[in-house]
Short mmCIF file of C-alpha atoms in Angstrom, two decimals:
data_model
loop_
_atom_site.label_atom_id
_atom_site.label_comp_id
_atom_site.label_asym_id
_atom_site.label_seq_id
_atom_site.Cartn_x
_atom_site.Cartn_y
_atom_site.Cartn_z
CA PRO A 992 -68.64 -15.90 -13.80
CA ALA A 993 -70.64 -15.96 -10.57
CA LEU A 994 -72.33 -12.75 -9.43
CA ALA A 995 -71.03 -10.92 -6.36
CA PRO A 996 -72.82 -11.05 -2.97
CA ASN A 997 -73.84 -7.38 -3.36
CA HIS A 998 -75.10 -7.82 -6.91
CA ASN A 999 -78.73 -7.03 -6.10
CA VAL A 1000 -78.29 -5.08 -2.87
CA HIS A 1001 -79.22 -1.38 -2.87
CA PRO A 1002 -78.47 0.38 0.43
CA PRO A 1003 -79.93 3.89 0.83
CA SER A 1004 -77.94 6.09 -1.56
CA PRO A 1005 -77.83 9.66 -2.87
CA ARG A 1006 -80.06 10.23 -5.89
CA LYS A 1007 -77.13 10.42 -8.34
CA VAL A 1008 -76.18 6.90 -7.27
CA GLU A 1009 -79.73 5.54 -7.30
CA ASP A 1010 -80.36 6.89 -10.80
CA ARG A 1011 -77.56 4.74 -12.22
CA VAL A 1012 -78.96 1.42 -10.98
CA ILE A 1013 -79.86 -0.97 -13.82
CA ARG A 1014 -82.97 -2.89 -12.79
CA ASN A 1015 -84.10 -4.69 -15.95
CA TRP A 1016 -81.16 -7.02 -16.67
CA THR A 1017 -81.38 -10.74 -16.00
CA ASP A 1018 -78.69 -12.56 -14.04
CA LEU A 1019 -77.53 -14.20 -17.27
CA GLN A 1020 -77.14 -10.77 -18.91
CA TRP A 1021 -75.07 -9.58 -15.95
CA GLN A 1022 -72.91 -12.69 -16.13
CA TYR A 1023 -72.33 -12.19 -19.85
CA TYR A 1024 -71.45 -8.52 -19.26
CA ASN A 1025 -68.80 -9.58 -16.76
CA TYR A 1026 -67.55 -12.33 -19.07
CA ILE A 1027 -66.93 -9.72 -21.79
CA TYR A 1028 -65.20 -7.41 -19.32
CA TYR A 1029 -62.92 -10.16 -18.03
CA ARG A 1030 -61.94 -11.06 -21.60
CA GLN A 1031 -61.01 -7.40 -22.13
CA VAL A 1032 -58.87 -7.61 -18.99
CA GLU A 1033 -57.08 -10.61 -20.55
CA MET A 1034 -56.40 -8.54 -23.68
CA LEU A 1035 -55.02 -5.67 -21.60
CA ASP A 1036 -52.86 -8.08 -19.61
CA ALA A 1037 -51.33 -9.36 -22.85
CA ASP A 1038 -50.57 -5.81 -24.01
CA VAL A 1039 -48.96 -4.94 -20.66
CA GLY A 1040 -46.80 -8.01 -21.19
CA ARG A 1041 -45.78 -6.73 -24.63
CA ALA A 1042 -44.80 -3.37 -23.12
CA LEU A 1043 -42.72 -5.02 -20.39
CA ASP A 1044 -41.04 -7.30 -22.93
CA ALA A 1045 -40.13 -4.24 -25.02
CA LEU A 1046 -38.70 -2.57 -21.91
CA GLU A 1047 -36.56 -5.62 -21.22
CA ASP A 1048 -35.37 -5.73 -24.82
CA SER A 1049 -34.38 -2.06 -24.65
CA GLY A 1050 -31.97 -2.72 -21.81
CA LEU A 1051 -33.60 0.00 -19.68
CA ALA A 1052 -35.68 -2.19 -17.36
CA GLY A 1053 -33.14 -1.90 -14.54
CA ASN A 1054 -33.44 1.90 -14.58
CA THR A 1055 -37.22 2.17 -15.00
CA VAL A 1056 -40.00 2.38 -12.40
CA VAL A 1057 -43.17 0.78 -13.73
CA ILE A 1058 -46.52 1.92 -12.29
CA PHE A 1059 -49.75 0.16 -13.20
CA THR A 1060 -53.02 1.64 -11.95
CA SER A 1061 -56.34 3.11 -13.06
CA ASP A 1062 -58.42 6.23 -12.47
CA HIS A 1063 -61.51 4.21 -11.53
CA GLY A 1064 -62.88 0.70 -11.26
CA GLU A 1065 -65.62 -1.20 -13.09
CA SER A 1066 -68.71 -1.84 -10.98
CA GLY A 1067 -69.53 -5.02 -12.89
CA GLY A 1068 -73.08 -5.36 -11.57
CA ARG A 1069 -72.25 -4.71 -7.93
CA HIS A 1070 -75.23 -2.84 -6.48
CA GLY A 1071 -76.79 -3.18 -9.95
CA GLN A 1072 -74.36 -0.75 -11.59
CA VAL A 1073 -71.70 -0.62 -14.28
CA GLN A 1074 -68.69 1.57 -15.05
CA LYS A 1075 -67.61 4.23 -12.54
CA TRP A 1076 -69.73 7.11 -11.14
CA THR A 1077 -70.37 5.58 -7.70
CA PRO A 1078 -68.80 5.88 -4.24
CA PHE A 1079 -68.77 2.09 -3.81
CA GLU A 1080 -65.50 0.18 -3.52
CA GLU A 1081 -65.77 -1.35 -6.97
CA SER A 1082 -65.54 2.14 -8.44
CA VAL A 1083 -63.14 4.05 -6.17
CA ASN A 1084 -60.81 1.34 -4.86
CA VAL A 1085 -58.42 0.70 -7.76
CA PRO A 1086 -55.34 -1.51 -8.19
CA LEU A 1087 -51.86 -0.05 -7.84
CA PHE A 1088 -48.73 -2.01 -8.77
CA VAL A 1089 -45.24 -0.53 -8.68
CA SER A 1090 -42.14 -2.37 -9.83
CA TRP A 1091 -38.44 -1.56 -10.00
CA PRO A 1092 -36.23 -4.68 -10.03
CA ASP A 1093 -33.53 -4.78 -7.34
CA HIS A 1094 -34.88 -1.58 -5.73
CA ILE A 1095 -38.47 -2.35 -4.69
CA ALA A 1096 -39.16 -5.66 -2.94
CA GLU A 1097 -41.21 -8.12 -4.97
CA SER A 1098 -44.59 -9.60 -4.00
CA VAL A 1099 -45.22 -7.17 -1.13
CA ASP A 1100 -48.95 -6.56 -0.57
CA ASP A 1101 -49.43 -3.32 1.39
CA THR A 1102 -52.99 -3.18 2.75
CA GLU A 1103 -52.25 -0.79 5.62
CA HIS A 1104 -51.47 2.55 4.00
CA LEU A 1105 -54.10 4.77 2.40
CA VAL A 1106 -52.88 6.19 -0.92
CA CYS A 1107 -54.59 8.04 -3.76
CA GLY A 1108 -54.09 9.20 -7.34
CA LEU A 1109 -52.76 12.56 -6.18
CA ASP A 1110 -49.72 10.73 -4.82
CA PHE A 1111 -48.48 9.68 -8.27
CA VAL A 1112 -47.03 13.08 -9.22
CA PRO A 1113 -44.76 13.50 -6.17
CA THR A 1114 -43.86 9.80 -6.36
CA ILE A 1115 -42.67 10.03 -9.97
CA CYS A 1116 -40.84 13.29 -9.25
CA ASP A 1117 -39.16 11.67 -6.23
CA PHE A 1118 -37.83 8.75 -8.26
CA ALA A 1119 -36.77 11.12 -11.06
CA GLY A 1120 -34.90 13.38 -8.64
CA ILE A 1121 -36.85 16.54 -9.44
CA GLN A 1122 -38.85 18.93 -7.27
CA PRO A 1123 -42.58 18.10 -7.24
CA PRO A 1124 -45.28 20.77 -7.49
CA ALA A 1125 -46.84 21.97 -4.23
CA LEU A 1126 -49.81 19.69 -3.55
CA LYS A 1127 -51.06 19.80 0.03
CA GLN A 1128 -52.94 16.50 -0.11
CA ALA A 1129 -50.30 14.51 -2.05
CA ARG A 1130 -47.33 12.52 -0.77
CA SER A 1131 -44.56 10.54 -2.41
CA LEU A 1132 -45.05 6.80 -2.09
CA ARG A 1133 -41.34 6.10 -2.36
CA PRO A 1134 -40.79 5.62 1.41
CA LEU A 1135 -43.59 3.03 1.48
CA LEU A 1136 -42.29 1.27 -1.62
CA GLU A 1137 -38.82 1.08 -0.10
CA GLU A 1138 -40.34 -0.14 3.20
CA GLU A 1139 -39.11 2.76 5.28
CA SER A 1140 -40.73 3.52 8.63
CA VAL A 1141 -42.61 6.77 8.04
CA SER A 1142 -45.58 8.58 9.59
CA TRP A 1143 -48.54 8.33 7.22
CA ARG A 1144 -52.03 9.79 6.73
CA ASP A 1145 -55.05 8.29 8.47
CA HIS A 1146 -57.63 9.19 5.79
CA ILE A 1147 -58.07 10.09 2.15
CA VAL A 1148 -60.89 11.82 0.25
CA SER A 1149 -62.15 10.98 -3.24
CA GLU A 1150 -64.41 12.98 -5.56
CA VAL A 1151 -67.40 11.37 -7.28
CA GLN A 1152 -69.65 13.08 -9.85
CA VAL A 1153 -68.34 16.54 -8.90
CA THR A 1154 -70.56 17.03 -5.83
CA GLY A 1155 -69.83 13.72 -4.08
CA ARG A 1156 -67.05 13.15 -1.56
CA VAL A 1157 -65.84 9.84 -0.14
CA VAL A 1158 -63.91 9.91 3.15
CA ARG A 1159 -61.95 6.70 3.66
CA THR A 1160 -60.31 5.77 6.94
CA LYS A 1161 -58.81 2.46 8.03
CA ASP A 1162 -62.13 0.72 8.74
CA TYR A 1163 -64.83 3.09 7.52
CA LYS A 1164 -66.11 4.98 4.50
CA PHE A 1165 -68.32 8.07 4.70
CA VAL A 1166 -70.11 9.45 1.63
CA LYS A 1167 -71.63 12.91 1.30
CA TYR A 1168 -73.02 14.71 -1.76
CA ASP A 1169 -73.33 18.49 -1.50
CA ASP A 1170 -76.69 18.44 -3.28
CA ASP A 1171 -78.30 15.46 -1.52
CA PRO A 1172 -79.39 14.86 2.11
CA VAL A 1173 -78.77 11.10 1.96
CA GLU A 1174 -75.42 10.16 3.50
CA GLN A 1175 -73.68 6.79 3.59
CA LEU A 1176 -71.47 5.16 6.20
CA PHE A 1177 -70.00 1.68 5.75
CA CYS A 1178 -67.81 -0.36 8.06
CA LEU A 1179 -65.55 -1.95 5.48
CA LYS A 1180 -63.85 -4.09 8.10
CA ASP A 1181 -67.08 -5.96 8.89
CA ASP A 1182 -69.00 -5.24 5.69
CA PRO A 1183 -66.57 -5.26 2.72
CA TRP A 1184 -69.41 -5.66 0.21
CA GLU A 1185 -71.13 -2.50 1.53
CA LEU A 1186 -74.46 -4.14 2.24
CA ARG A 1187 -75.50 -1.95 5.21
CA ASN A 1188 -75.63 1.84 5.25
CA LEU A 1189 -74.95 2.81 8.88
CA ALA A 1190 -75.43 6.56 8.46
CA SER A 1191 -78.75 6.50 10.35
CA ASP A 1192 -77.64 3.98 12.97
CA ALA A 1193 -77.39 5.67 16.38
CA ASP A 1194 -74.62 3.28 17.41
CA TYR A 1195 -72.39 4.83 14.74
CA ALA A 1196 -73.30 8.49 15.29
CA GLN A 1197 -69.89 9.31 16.75
CA VAL A 1198 -68.11 7.62 13.86
CA LYS A 1199 -70.18 9.61 11.37
CA GLN A 1200 -69.45 12.89 13.16
CA GLU A 1201 -65.72 12.16 13.11
CA HIS A 1202 -65.80 11.55 9.36
CA GLN A 1203 -67.91 14.66 8.76
CA ALA A 1204 -65.22 16.65 10.57
CA LEU A 1205 -62.50 15.12 8.37
CA LEU A 1206 -64.46 16.15 5.28
CA ARG A 1207 -64.89 19.72 6.52
CA GLU A 1208 -61.16 19.93 7.17
CA TRP A 1209 -60.36 18.58 3.70
CA ASN A 1210 -62.73 21.01 1.98
CA SER A 1211 -61.24 23.93 3.91
CA GLN A 1212 -57.83 23.18 2.36
CA LEU A 1213 -59.01 23.24 -1.26
CA GLU A 1214 -57.77 26.18 -3.28
CA VAL A 1215 -60.39 25.74 -6.01
CA ARG A 1216 -63.63 23.75 -6.11
CA ALA A 1217 -65.27 22.49 -9.29
CA PRO A 1218 -68.18 24.64 -10.54
CA THR A 1219 -71.67 23.19 -10.14
CA PRO A 1220 -73.63 22.19 -12.00
CA MET A 1221 -71.26 20.93 -14.67
CA PRO A 1222 -72.40 21.20 -18.33
CA TRP A 1223 -73.33 17.52 -18.59
CA GLU A 1224 -75.48 17.46 -15.44
#
């Protein structure tokens, strides 16, 4: 497979991100790495098909909500990295498919609403008809899945490597690590491959300040923060 446009691009990054860059692989080695990964995706796709076939055979498909997602993405050589561990889109922007025949419309691609993994618990509880636990940052996705008109959040925050936070709004992403002075700001609308770090660009100072404020607000709502350093750091 061809390599991505950001394969060898390394915008200024926090040290924990820089340290994970692989610099001694050839393009052919990267292509073979991705070939192996894509073959594994084919294997997983076949097993998902087996699970769905078993659900159909059980007669319970009409009363079952199916959710397919992941906790992180695979960098696949983007920015010279593999696996997770980074604030880049290939790591934190994961697929989410939800299906319930005759209840949720098919083939609807929602690219407007910002959702996160925290939303899965209240979503499942909502469909199951039980009271969800109190989670300030989480919301049930059921209204979106049933295409109801509902007021929605304008940002989400992700955690990376314990000390890193990613603030995602409609068009921008801001990255800040508690233990590193290097910040990142990307305009995903104009720069989806995250080639340019705008954190030091004076033209985007106001945008950065707005996202810093969103992060402070988010952190102020946390009941518990992870201890640092963690044992493996």
